[in-house]
Coordinates of C-alpha atoms and ligand atoms in Angstrom, one line a residue:
M196 CA 22.3 -25.8 -12.1
C197 CA 22.0 -24.7 -8.4
G198 CA 21.1 -26.5 -5.2
I199 CA 18.1 -25.5 -3.2
A200 CA 17.3 -26.8 0.3
G201 CA 14.6 -26.3 3.0
I202 CA 13.9 -27.8 6.4
V203 CA 11.2 -27.5 8.9
S204 CA 11.4 -29.0 12.4
K205 CA 8.5 -31.1 13.6
N206 CA 9.6 -30.7 17.2
Y207 CA 10.7 -27.1 17.6
F208 CA 14.4 -28.0 17.2
N209 CA 16.9 -25.5 15.9
I210 CA 17.4 -26.5 12.2
I211 CA 20.3 -24.2 11.3
P212 CA 23.0 -26.8 11.7
K213 CA 21.1 -29.3 9.5
L214 CA 20.2 -26.6 6.9
I215 CA 23.9 -25.9 6.6
K216 CA 24.7 -29.6 6.2
M217 CA 21.9 -30.0 3.6
L218 CA 23.5 -27.2 1.6
K219 CA 27.0 -28.6 1.9
N220 CA 25.7 -31.9 0.6
L221 CA 24.4 -30.1 -2.5
E222 CA 27.4 -27.9 -3.1
Y223 CA 28.4 -30.1 -6.1
R224 CA 25.5 -28.5 -7.9
G225 CA 27.2 -25.1 -7.9
Y226 CA 29.4 -23.1 -5.7
D227 CA 29.6 -19.5 -7.0
S228 CA 27.7 -18.2 -4.0
C229 CA 25.4 -19.3 -1.2
G230 CA 22.7 -18.0 1.1
F231 CA 20.2 -18.8 3.8
A232 CA 16.8 -17.4 4.8
F233 CA 15.1 -18.4 8.1
F234 CA 12.7 -17.2 10.7
D235 CA 14.8 -16.0 13.6
C236 CA 13.0 -17.4 16.7
N237 CA 13.3 -14.1 18.4
S238 CA 12.5 -11.5 15.8
K239 CA 9.8 -13.5 14.0
S240 CA 10.9 -11.8 10.8
I241 CA 12.8 -13.4 7.9
T242 CA 16.6 -13.2 8.2
V243 CA 18.5 -13.4 5.0
M244 CA 22.3 -14.1 5.0
K245 CA 24.1 -14.6 1.7
A246 CA 27.5 -14.0 0.0
K247 CA 29.6 -14.7 -3.0
G248 CA 31.9 -17.8 -2.6
T249 CA 31.7 -21.3 -1.2
I250 CA 29.8 -22.3 1.9
D251 CA 33.0 -22.8 3.9
N252 CA 34.0 -19.2 3.0
F253 CA 30.5 -18.0 4.1
L254 CA 30.6 -19.9 7.4
A255 CA 34.1 -18.5 8.2
N256 CA 32.8 -14.9 7.7
S257 CA 29.2 -15.1 9.0
R258 CA 27.6 -15.7 12.4
I259 CA 24.8 -17.9 11.0
Q260 CA 25.9 -20.8 13.3
E261 CA 24.9 -18.6 16.3
K262 CA 21.4 -18.3 14.9
N263 CA 18.3 -20.3 16.0
S264 CA 15.4 -21.2 13.9
E265 CA 12.9 -24.0 13.3
I266 CA 12.4 -23.3 9.6
G267 CA 14.7 -22.2 6.8
I268 CA 15.7 -22.4 3.2
A269 CA 19.1 -22.2 1.5
H270 CA 20.7 -22.0 -1.9
T271 CA 24.1 -22.8 -3.5
R272 CA 24.5 -21.1 -6.9
W273 CA 25.9 -21.8 -10.3
A274 CA 25.4 -18.4 -12.0
T275 CA 23.4 -18.1 -15.2
H276 CA 22.0 -14.6 -15.0
G277 CA 23.9 -11.9 -13.2
V278 CA 27.6 -11.9 -12.2
V279 CA 28.8 -13.7 -9.2
N280 CA 28.5 -11.3 -6.2
D281 CA 26.7 -10.9 -2.9
I282 CA 23.6 -9.2 -4.3
N283 CA 23.0 -11.8 -7.0
A284 CA 23.3 -14.6 -4.4
H285 CA 20.0 -16.3 -3.4
P286 CA 17.7 -16.0 -1.5
H287 CA 15.9 -13.1 -3.2
V288 CA 13.2 -11.1 -1.5
D289 CA 10.2 -8.9 -2.4
C290 CA 10.2 -5.2 -1.7
H291 CA 9.5 -5.5 2.0
G292 CA 11.6 -8.6 2.8
T293 CA 8.4 -10.6 3.7
I294 CA 8.9 -13.2 1.0
A295 CA 12.2 -15.1 0.4
V296 CA 12.8 -17.3 -2.6
V297 CA 15.5 -19.8 -3.6
H298 CA 15.4 -21.0 -7.2
N299 CA 17.0 -23.5 -9.6
G300 CA 16.3 -23.0 -13.3
I301 CA 15.9 -20.1 -15.7
I302 CA 13.0 -17.7 -16.1
D303 CA 13.1 -16.9 -19.8
N304 CA 10.6 -14.0 -19.7
Y305 CA 12.1 -12.3 -16.6
L306 CA 13.0 -9.1 -18.3
E307 CA 9.4 -8.4 -19.4
L308 CA 8.1 -9.4 -16.0
R309 CA 10.6 -7.2 -14.3
E310 CA 9.6 -4.2 -16.5
E311 CA 5.9 -4.8 -15.7
L312 CA 6.6 -5.1 -12.0
E313 CA 8.9 -2.0 -11.9
L314 CA 6.1 0.0 -13.6
K315 CA 3.9 -1.1 -10.6
G316 CA 6.5 0.3 -8.3
H317 CA 8.5 -2.8 -7.4
V318 CA 12.2 -2.1 -6.6
F319 CA 14.7 -4.7 -7.8
R320 CA 18.1 -5.1 -6.2
S321 CA 19.8 -7.8 -8.3
E322 CA 20.5 -8.7 -11.9
T323 CA 19.0 -12.2 -11.6
D324 CA 16.0 -13.7 -13.4
T325 CA 15.0 -15.2 -10.0
E326 CA 14.2 -11.9 -8.3
V327 CA 10.9 -11.6 -10.3
I328 CA 9.5 -14.5 -8.4
P329 CA 9.2 -12.8 -4.9
H330 CA 7.9 -9.6 -6.5
L331 CA 5.3 -11.5 -8.4
L332 CA 4.3 -13.3 -5.2
E333 CA 4.1 -10.0 -3.4
H334 CA 1.9 -8.6 -6.2
Y335 CA -0.6 -11.5 -6.3
Y336 CA -0.6 -11.9 -2.5
R337 CA -2.0 -8.4 -2.2
E338 CA -5.0 -9.6 -4.3
S339 CA -5.7 -13.0 -2.8
R340 CA -4.2 -12.8 0.7
N341 CA -3.3 -16.5 0.2
I342 CA 0.2 -17.5 -0.6
L343 CA -0.6 -20.8 -2.3
D344 CA -3.1 -19.0 -4.6
A345 CA -0.6 -16.2 -5.2
L346 CA 2.0 -18.8 -6.0
K347 CA -0.2 -20.5 -8.6
K348 CA -0.9 -17.2 -10.3
A349 CA 2.8 -16.2 -10.2
L350 CA 3.9 -19.5 -11.6
K351 CA 1.5 -19.3 -14.5
R352 CA 3.3 -16.0 -15.5
L353 CA 6.7 -17.7 -15.7
K354 CA 8.1 -19.1 -18.9
G355 CA 11.1 -21.4 -18.3
T356 CA 12.1 -23.9 -15.7
Y357 CA 12.1 -23.7 -12.0
A358 CA 12.3 -25.5 -8.7
V359 CA 11.6 -23.1 -5.9
A360 CA 11.4 -23.0 -2.1
I361 CA 9.7 -20.1 -0.4
L362 CA 9.6 -18.7 3.1
T363 CA 7.1 -15.9 3.9
S364 CA 6.1 -13.9 6.9
Y365 CA 2.5 -14.1 5.7
D366 CA 2.5 -17.8 6.6
S367 CA 5.7 -18.3 8.7
E368 CA 5.0 -21.9 9.6
K369 CA 5.4 -23.2 6.1
I370 CA 8.0 -23.8 3.4
F371 CA 6.2 -23.5 0.1
F372 CA 7.6 -25.2 -3.0
A373 CA 6.9 -25.8 -6.7
R374 CA 8.7 -27.4 -9.6
N375 CA 8.6 -27.3 -13.4
G376 CA 11.5 -28.7 -15.4
Q377 CA 13.9 -28.8 -12.5
P378 CA 14.3 -31.5 -9.8
L379 CA 12.7 -31.1 -6.4
I380 CA 12.4 -33.8 -3.8
I381 CA 10.6 -34.0 -0.5
G382 CA 12.4 -35.9 2.3
I383 CA 10.2 -37.3 5.1
G384 CA 12.2 -37.5 8.3
D385 CA 11.3 -38.5 11.8
N386 CA 12.0 -35.0 13.1
E387 CA 11.8 -32.8 10.1
F388 CA 10.5 -32.4 6.6
Y389 CA 13.1 -31.6 3.9
V390 CA 12.8 -29.9 0.5
A391 CA 15.8 -30.4 -1.7
S392 CA 17.2 -30.5 -5.3
D393 CA 18.7 -33.9 -4.8
I394 CA 18.6 -36.8 -2.4
P395 CA 22.1 -36.4 -0.8
A396 CA 20.9 -33.3 0.9
F397 CA 18.9 -35.3 3.5
L398 CA 20.1 -38.9 3.0
E399 CA 21.8 -39.0 6.4
W400 CA 18.5 -38.4 8.2
T401 CA 16.0 -40.3 6.0
K402 CA 15.6 -42.6 3.0
K403 CA 11.9 -41.8 2.6
A404 CA 11.3 -39.4 -0.3
L405 CA 8.8 -38.1 -2.7
V406 CA 9.9 -37.0 -6.2
L407 CA 7.9 -34.0 -7.3
R408 CA 6.6 -33.8 -10.9
D409 CA 6.2 -30.8 -13.2
G410 CA 3.3 -28.7 -11.9
D411 CA 3.5 -30.0 -8.3
I412 CA 3.1 -27.2 -5.8
G413 CA 2.6 -27.3 -2.0
F414 CA 4.1 -26.8 1.4
V415 CA 5.6 -28.5 4.4
S416 CA 5.0 -27.4 7.9
R417 CA 5.7 -28.8 11.4
S418 CA 2.7 -31.1 11.0
E419 CA 1.7 -31.2 7.4
L420 CA 2.9 -32.1 3.9
H421 CA 0.5 -30.7 1.2
I422 CA 1.0 -31.5 -2.5
E423 CA -1.3 -30.6 -5.4
N424 CA -0.7 -30.3 -9.1
Y425 CA -1.7 -27.0 -10.7
M426 CA -1.2 -28.2 -14.2
D427 CA -3.2 -31.4 -13.8
P428 CA -5.5 -31.3 -10.7
N429 CA -6.5 -34.9 -11.2
L430 CA -2.9 -36.1 -11.0
K431 CA -2.4 -38.5 -8.1
P432 CA 0.1 -37.4 -5.5
P433 CA 3.7 -38.7 -6.0
E434 CA 4.5 -42.1 -4.6
L435 CA 6.7 -42.5 -1.5
F436 CA 9.9 -44.3 -2.3
E437 CA 12.8 -45.7 -0.4
V438 CA 16.2 -44.3 -1.5
P439 CA 18.4 -47.2 -2.5
W440 CA 21.6 -45.4 -1.3
N441 CA 23.3 -45.2 2.1
I442 CA 24.9 -42.1 3.5
D443 CA 28.4 -43.4 3.4
Q444 CA 28.1 -43.5 -0.4
A445 CA 27.5 -39.8 -0.3
R446 CA 30.4 -39.0 2.0
K447 CA 34.2 -38.8 1.2
G448 CA 35.1 -41.2 4.0
N449 CA 38.9 -41.5 4.2
F450 CA 39.5 -40.0 0.7
P451 CA 40.7 -36.5 0.2
F452 CA 38.2 -35.9 -2.6
F453 CA 35.0 -37.4 -3.9
M454 CA 36.5 -37.8 -7.3
L455 CA 39.2 -40.2 -6.0
K456 CA 36.7 -42.1 -3.9
E457 CA 34.4 -42.5 -6.8
I458 CA 37.3 -43.7 -9.0
Y459 CA 38.1 -46.3 -6.5
E460 CA 34.4 -47.3 -6.1
Q461 CA 34.2 -48.4 -9.7
P462 CA 34.7 -52.2 -9.0
D463 CA 31.7 -52.2 -6.7
A464 CA 29.7 -49.8 -8.9
I465 CA 30.2 -51.9 -11.9
Q466 CA 29.4 -55.1 -10.0
R467 CA 26.1 -53.6 -8.7
T468 CA 25.3 -52.2 -12.1
I469 CA 25.8 -55.6 -13.9
I470 CA 23.2 -57.0 -11.5
S471 CA 20.8 -54.1 -11.4
V472 CA 20.8 -53.6 -15.2
S473 CA 20.4 -57.2 -16.2
H474 CA 16.8 -57.5 -15.2
K475 CA 15.6 -54.3 -16.8
A476 CA 17.7 -54.8 -19.9
S477 CA 15.5 -57.8 -20.8
E478 CA 12.5 -55.4 -20.8
V479 CA 14.1 -53.1 -23.3
A480 CA 15.9 -55.5 -25.6
A481 CA 13.0 -56.1 -27.9
D482 CA 12.4 -52.3 -28.2
L483 CA 16.0 -51.8 -29.4
L484 CA 16.0 -54.8 -31.7
N485 CA 12.7 -53.9 -33.4
A486 CA 13.4 -50.1 -33.6
N487 CA 13.3 -48.5 -37.0
F488 CA 16.4 -46.8 -35.9
L489 CA 18.2 -46.4 -32.5
Y490 CA 19.5 -43.0 -31.4
I491 CA 21.7 -43.0 -28.3
V492 CA 21.7 -39.5 -26.9
G493 CA 23.8 -37.8 -24.2
A494 CA 26.0 -34.9 -23.3
G495 CA 29.6 -34.8 -22.2
S496 CA 30.8 -38.1 -20.8
S497 CA 27.3 -39.5 -21.4
Y498 CA 27.8 -38.8 -25.1
Y499 CA 31.2 -40.4 -25.1
S500 CA 29.8 -43.6 -23.5
S501 CA 27.0 -43.5 -26.1
L502 CA 29.6 -43.4 -28.8
Y503 CA 31.2 -46.5 -27.2
A504 CA 27.8 -48.1 -27.6
Q505 CA 27.5 -47.2 -31.2
Y506 CA 30.9 -48.7 -32.0
L507 CA 30.1 -51.8 -30.0
Y508 CA 26.5 -52.3 -31.4
A509 CA 27.7 -51.8 -35.0
K510 CA 30.0 -54.8 -34.5
W511 CA 26.9 -57.0 -34.1
G512 CA 24.7 -55.4 -36.8
L513 CA 22.6 -53.3 -34.4
K514 CA 22.3 -50.0 -36.2
S515 CA 22.5 -46.9 -34.0
M516 CA 23.8 -43.4 -33.9
A517 CA 25.3 -41.6 -30.9
V518 CA 24.0 -38.0 -30.9
I519 CA 25.2 -35.0 -28.9
A520 CA 22.1 -34.0 -27.0
S521 CA 22.3 -30.3 -27.7
E522 CA 22.7 -31.0 -31.5
F523 CA 19.9 -33.6 -31.6
E524 CA 17.2 -31.3 -33.1
D525 CA 19.5 -29.9 -35.8
L526 CA 21.2 -33.1 -36.6
V527 CA 18.5 -35.7 -36.6
G528 CA 15.3 -34.0 -35.4
G529 CA 13.7 -33.9 -38.8
A530 CA 14.4 -37.6 -39.4
I531 CA 12.8 -38.9 -36.3
E532 CA 9.9 -41.4 -37.0
P533 CA 7.3 -42.9 -34.7
N534 CA 9.0 -46.3 -34.4
D535 CA 12.4 -44.9 -33.7
V536 CA 13.9 -45.5 -30.3
I537 CA 15.8 -42.9 -28.3
L538 CA 18.2 -44.3 -25.7
A539 CA 18.7 -41.2 -23.5
V540 CA 21.9 -41.5 -21.4
S541 CA 22.3 -39.2 -18.4
Q542 CA 23.7 -40.1 -15.0
S543 CA 21.9 -37.2 -13.3
G544 CA 18.8 -37.5 -15.4
E545 CA 18.5 -33.7 -15.2
T546 CA 20.6 -32.5 -18.1
F547 CA 18.6 -29.9 -19.9
D548 CA 20.0 -30.7 -23.4
T549 CA 19.2 -34.4 -23.0
I550 CA 15.7 -33.8 -21.7
Q551 CA 15.0 -31.3 -24.5
A552 CA 16.1 -33.9 -27.1
V553 CA 13.8 -36.5 -25.5
K554 CA 10.9 -34.0 -25.6
I555 CA 11.5 -33.4 -29.3
A556 CA 11.7 -37.1 -30.1
K557 CA 8.5 -37.8 -28.0
S558 CA 6.7 -35.1 -29.9
K559 CA 7.4 -37.1 -33.1
G560 CA 6.2 -40.4 -31.6
A561 CA 9.5 -42.0 -30.8
R562 CA 9.9 -44.4 -27.9
I563 CA 12.0 -43.2 -25.1
I564 CA 14.2 -45.5 -23.0
S565 CA 16.6 -43.8 -20.5
L566 CA 19.7 -45.0 -18.8
V567 CA 20.1 -43.0 -15.6
N568 CA 21.9 -43.2 -12.2
N569 CA 19.5 -41.0 -10.3
M570 CA 16.2 -42.8 -9.8
G571 CA 14.3 -39.6 -8.8
S572 CA 15.3 -37.8 -12.0
T573 CA 13.2 -35.9 -14.5
L574 CA 14.5 -38.0 -17.4
R575 CA 13.3 -41.2 -15.7
M576 CA 9.8 -39.7 -15.2
I577 CA 9.4 -38.7 -18.9
S578 CA 10.7 -42.0 -20.3
D579 CA 8.6 -44.9 -21.5
K580 CA 11.1 -47.3 -19.9
S581 CA 14.1 -46.5 -17.7
I582 CA 17.1 -48.4 -16.6
V583 CA 18.7 -47.2 -13.3
M584 CA 22.4 -48.1 -12.9
G585 CA 23.8 -49.1 -9.6
A586 CA 26.7 -46.7 -9.4
G587 CA 25.4 -45.0 -6.3
P588 CA 25.5 -41.2 -5.8
E589 CA 28.3 -39.5 -7.8
I590 CA 29.2 -36.2 -6.0
G591 CA 32.4 -35.3 -7.8
V592 CA 31.7 -33.0 -10.7
A593 CA 33.7 -35.2 -13.1
A594 CA 31.9 -38.3 -14.2
T595 CA 34.0 -41.3 -13.3
K596 CA 32.1 -44.4 -12.0
T597 CA 29.0 -43.4 -13.9
F598 CA 31.0 -43.5 -17.2
T599 CA 32.2 -47.0 -16.6
T600 CA 28.8 -48.2 -15.3
Q601 CA 27.2 -46.7 -18.5
I602 CA 29.6 -48.8 -20.6
A603 CA 28.9 -51.9 -18.5
S604 CA 25.2 -51.2 -19.0
F605 CA 25.5 -51.0 -22.7
I606 CA 27.3 -54.4 -22.8
V607 CA 24.6 -56.0 -20.7
I608 CA 21.9 -54.5 -22.9
L609 CA 23.7 -55.9 -26.0
K610 CA 23.7 -59.4 -24.5
K611 CA 20.0 -59.3 -24.0
V612 CA 19.4 -58.0 -27.6
L613 CA 21.6 -60.8 -29.0
E614 CA 19.9 -63.4 -26.9
L615 CA 16.6 -62.5 -28.7
Q616 CA 18.4 -63.3 -31.9
G617 CA 19.9 -66.6 -30.5
I618 CA 23.4 -65.1 -30.7
D619 CA 25.8 -66.2 -28.0
Y620 CA 27.5 -63.3 -26.1
E621 CA 28.5 -65.2 -23.1
R622 CA 32.3 -64.8 -23.5
Q623 CA 32.0 -61.1 -23.4
I624 CA 29.7 -61.1 -20.4
Q625 CA 32.0 -63.4 -18.5
S626 CA 34.9 -61.0 -19.4
L627 CA 32.7 -58.1 -18.1
Q628 CA 32.1 -59.9 -14.9
T629 CA 35.9 -60.1 -14.3
V630 CA 36.2 -56.3 -14.6
P631 CA 35.5 -55.5 -10.9
R632 CA 38.2 -57.9 -9.7
V633 CA 40.7 -56.9 -12.4
L634 CA 40.2 -53.2 -11.6
S635 CA 40.6 -53.8 -7.9
E636 CA 43.8 -55.8 -8.5
N637 CA 45.3 -53.0 -10.7
M638 CA 44.0 -49.9 -9.1
E639 CA 47.2 -49.2 -7.1
Y640 CA 49.4 -49.7 -10.2
F641 CA 47.2 -47.4 -12.2
N642 CA 47.3 -44.9 -9.5
N643 CA 51.1 -44.9 -9.1
R644 CA 51.6 -44.7 -12.9
A645 CA 49.1 -41.9 -13.2
L646 CA 50.7 -39.9 -10.3
F647 CA 54.1 -40.4 -12.0
I648 CA 52.9 -39.1 -15.3
A649 CA 50.9 -36.3 -13.7
N650 CA 54.1 -34.9 -12.3
W651 CA 55.4 -34.6 -15.9
I652 CA 52.2 -33.4 -17.7
K653 CA 51.2 -30.8 -15.0
V654 CA 53.3 -28.1 -16.6
K655 CA 51.9 -28.7 -20.1
T656 CA 49.2 -26.5 -21.6
N657 CA 48.1 -28.8 -24.5
A658 CA 47.8 -32.5 -25.1
F659 CA 46.4 -34.9 -27.7
Y660 CA 44.4 -38.0 -26.8
L661 CA 44.3 -40.5 -29.7
G662 CA 42.4 -43.8 -30.2
R663 CA 40.8 -45.9 -32.9
G664 CA 37.6 -47.9 -32.8
L665 CA 36.5 -48.5 -29.2
G666 CA 39.6 -46.6 -28.1
Q667 CA 38.2 -43.4 -29.6
P668 CA 35.4 -42.8 -27.1
I669 CA 37.8 -43.6 -24.3
A670 CA 40.3 -41.1 -25.7
L671 CA 37.6 -38.5 -25.8
E672 CA 36.6 -39.2 -22.2
G673 CA 40.2 -39.1 -21.1
A674 CA 40.7 -35.7 -22.8
L675 CA 37.6 -34.3 -21.2
K676 CA 38.8 -35.3 -17.7
L677 CA 42.1 -33.6 -18.1
K678 CA 40.4 -30.5 -19.5
E679 CA 37.7 -30.1 -16.9
I680 CA 39.7 -31.1 -13.8
A681 CA 43.3 -30.0 -14.5
Y682 CA 42.5 -27.2 -17.0
I683 CA 44.9 -28.5 -19.6
H684 CA 43.7 -28.0 -23.2
S685 CA 43.6 -31.6 -24.2
E686 CA 41.9 -32.6 -27.5
S687 CA 41.0 -36.0 -28.7
Y688 CA 41.0 -37.1 -32.3
P689 CA 40.6 -40.5 -34.0
A690 CA 44.2 -41.6 -34.3
G691 CA 43.9 -41.8 -38.1
E692 CA 42.4 -38.4 -38.3
S693 CA 45.2 -36.7 -36.3
K694 CA 47.5 -36.7 -39.4
H695 CA 44.9 -34.7 -41.4
G696 CA 45.8 -31.4 -39.7
P697 CA 46.0 -31.6 -35.9
I698 CA 49.6 -33.1 -36.2
A699 CA 50.7 -29.6 -37.2
L700 CA 50.5 -28.8 -33.5
V701 CA 53.0 -31.5 -32.5
E702 CA 56.4 -30.2 -31.5
E703 CA 59.2 -31.3 -29.1
G704 CA 57.7 -32.5 -25.8
F705 CA 54.1 -32.2 -27.0
P706 CA 52.1 -34.8 -24.9
V707 CA 50.3 -37.4 -27.0
V708 CA 48.2 -39.9 -25.0
V709 CA 47.5 -43.0 -27.1
I710 CA 45.0 -45.8 -26.5
V711 CA 46.6 -49.0 -27.9
L712 CA 44.1 -51.8 -28.0
E713 CA 44.6 -55.5 -28.8
D714 CA 42.5 -55.3 -32.0
K715 CA 42.7 -55.0 -35.7
N716 CA 43.8 -51.4 -35.5
H717 CA 46.9 -52.2 -33.5
S718 CA 49.4 -51.7 -36.4
A719 CA 47.7 -48.5 -37.6
V720 CA 47.9 -47.1 -34.1
I721 CA 51.5 -48.0 -33.9
A722 CA 52.0 -46.1 -37.2
N723 CA 50.3 -43.1 -35.7
I724 CA 52.6 -43.2 -32.7
Q725 CA 55.6 -43.2 -35.0
E726 CA 54.2 -40.2 -36.9
M727 CA 53.8 -38.3 -33.6
K728 CA 57.1 -39.5 -32.2
C729 CA 59.2 -38.4 -35.2
R730 CA 57.9 -34.9 -34.8
G731 CA 58.9 -34.7 -31.1
G732 CA 55.7 -35.8 -29.5
K733 CA 56.1 -37.2 -25.9
I734 CA 54.2 -40.5 -26.2
I735 CA 52.2 -41.7 -23.2
S736 CA 50.6 -45.0 -24.2
L737 CA 48.1 -47.2 -22.5
I738 CA 48.9 -50.6 -23.9
P739 CA 47.8 -54.2 -23.6
A740 CA 49.9 -55.9 -20.9
G741 CA 53.2 -57.2 -22.5
D742 CA 52.9 -55.3 -25.7
T743 CA 56.6 -54.8 -26.2
E744 CA 56.2 -53.2 -29.7
A745 CA 54.1 -50.3 -28.3
Q746 CA 56.2 -50.2 -25.1
E747 CA 59.5 -49.6 -27.0
L748 CA 58.0 -46.8 -29.1
S749 CA 56.5 -45.0 -26.1
D750 CA 58.1 -42.6 -23.6
L751 CA 55.7 -43.5 -20.8
T752 CA 53.3 -46.5 -20.6
I753 CA 50.5 -47.9 -18.5
E754 CA 49.9 -51.6 -19.1
I755 CA 46.2 -52.7 -19.1
P756 CA 45.2 -56.3 -18.4
R757 CA 44.1 -58.1 -21.5
L758 CA 40.3 -58.8 -21.5
D759 CA 37.9 -59.4 -24.3
P760 CA 38.4 -56.7 -26.9
E761 CA 34.9 -55.5 -26.5
V762 CA 35.3 -55.1 -22.7
A763 CA 39.0 -54.2 -22.2
P764 CA 38.6 -50.6 -23.4
M765 CA 36.6 -49.7 -20.4
L766 CA 39.6 -50.5 -18.2
Y767 CA 41.7 -47.9 -20.1
V768 CA 39.6 -45.0 -18.8
V769 CA 40.5 -45.6 -15.2
P770 CA 44.2 -44.6 -15.4
L771 CA 43.0 -41.5 -17.5
Q772 CA 40.6 -40.5 -14.7
L773 CA 43.5 -40.9 -12.2
L774 CA 45.8 -38.9 -14.4
A775 CA 43.4 -36.0 -14.5
Y776 CA 42.8 -36.2 -10.8
H777 CA 46.5 -36.3 -9.8
T778 CA 47.4 -33.6 -12.3
A779 CA 44.7 -31.3 -10.8
V780 CA 46.0 -32.0 -7.2
C781 CA 49.6 -31.5 -8.3
K782 CA 48.5 -28.1 -9.6
G783 CA 46.8 -27.3 -6.3
L784 CA 43.3 -27.4 -7.8
D785 CA 40.1 -28.9 -6.2
P786 CA 39.1 -31.9 -8.4
D787 CA 35.7 -32.0 -6.8
K788 CA 34.8 -28.3 -7.6
P789 CA 36.4 -27.4 -10.9
R790 CA 35.9 -23.8 -11.9
N791 CA 32.9 -22.8 -14.0
L792 CA 31.4 -26.3 -13.8
A793 CA 28.5 -27.9 -12.0
K794 CA 27.6 -31.6 -11.6
S795 CA 24.6 -31.5 -13.8
V796 CA 23.9 -28.8 -16.4
T797 CA 20.1 -28.2 -16.1
V798 CA 20.1 -25.1 -18.2
K799 CA 20.5 -24.4 -21.9
Ligands
AGP73 C1 31.6 -35.1 -17.2 O1 32.8 -35.3 -16.4 C2 31.0 -33.8 -17.1 N1 30.7 -33.5 -15.7 C3 29.9 -33.6 -18.0 O2 30.4 -33.6 -19.3 C4 28.7 -34.5 -17.8 O3 29.1 -35.8 -18.3 C5 27.6 -34.0 -18.7 O4 27.1 -32.8 -18.2 C6 26.4 -35.0 -18.8 O5 25.8 -35.2 -17.5 P1 24.7 -36.3 -17.3 O6 25.3 -37.6 -17.5 O7 24.2 -36.1 -15.9 O8 23.6 -36.0 -18.3

């Protein structure tokens, strides 16, 4: 995914500093390259400045901060088509540099469009799919002499997904925009209008926003906001909403990285989520209870939390299946029936794979319920019902607080489902309600132990993460964190499964992280530890506080407070988040901007 931004001043102010800040606030969406297009107040022509690398690198090597403009667009890229270089950075322009476009999404038919346009004499400079857009606009503008009409014609030629912001000399007072399948939000400020991929771009200046829908097209100018829908002309304009976040939540504050801040925010995030989810959970409980079958669908961390839900719900007779979003069609697509329910889990609400899975299920008549963190998200718009968590904006690429708030949400939802059956689940809920306090009380201990272990594991190239039952999704999530943030090849297996092959990899000093829960699997996990230990494995165990048996067998331990067995496992992920974070920092890596990744994967 990429981040696009645009700003137009209502009062003839220089917007360059704010445009730069908008883009910085979107950099978690991709940081391979960045670029700006604006109308230079002197030259009245479009100036494009762009380069490979992060925004900070760009600012250090360009003179954009000396420029003056009242209207501009910008882009921060996560490359999909075309290598990471200056030419492939956005914005892209038409043959004469009179139309500049920034784009998030993928144009599937760009090669045939490019060939058609080249035959018409258009000259392309980049390898990107995006560059067909300004050339199409140039072509259709010649016919209609109206940018909005040209844009509608151009968009109808595109196959794929897009969120675009456009600047053109033909109508230099306006930023044109359109979306289909990728997020685009309009911010309404006192002094400016904002166009952005996500709310943090303009949150420090306004909380008033409009979430565009597929087919929405329009423009903002100094004095006007125009929105129409070219797919459904009768569609009412989007409703203005108040963003429920404050700017401090989208800033690092005194923390060195967003990831550490968001790990430490988990007590508050979980507390807010328990409250915010409880009400909505009542509205979905009957859907889940009466479903022919419940599929819980997500990607990455959202799949692992979905797996936690499957283990948990099965304990209470609620049949469900956690499904990796990108495998949904092949694995279960053919089995979907009209009275099935899809619980789609996505913190961003923009993950392409999850949205595709939902669209497939919808086409077969299934009911869609989503659990999201981003209330302006596409997934929320296409769901029959949606639950918005209270985690607040998560800027770090690694999911941390949104993972634990997803688990908290599943526990609250389960309570509501069991209530309909007259089953008491109060003990577990009371245990969940102690989590914020227990986490706060243990965060420093977790942090110190994680830092100590990070200094040992940082030189390793491989690791196992093992767990059983509810410990398995936690082990999977812990392994993902170390992989994606510290670049250590860490694999997770069900502890019982590890002896069916993977144990062949274990040799002297091989790191084995084990989730030891206070449950019926305890003795089996102890046995698995012994199997690893006798082959030279270095045992790093997360154990119930005071578990001397596990402690004596392990080389390094982190003690986890004993809570209800259905709630306690969510505590275990926090030291694993901190372990990944400190290992990355010890290795001199940026935990907020891990290589090759972006916060939300909005492409195939
Ligand atoms: C998690 O740390 C990763 N950033 C990634 O696996 C993420 O969980 C996945 O892309 C799903 O994102 P979503 O929750 O926004 O759908």
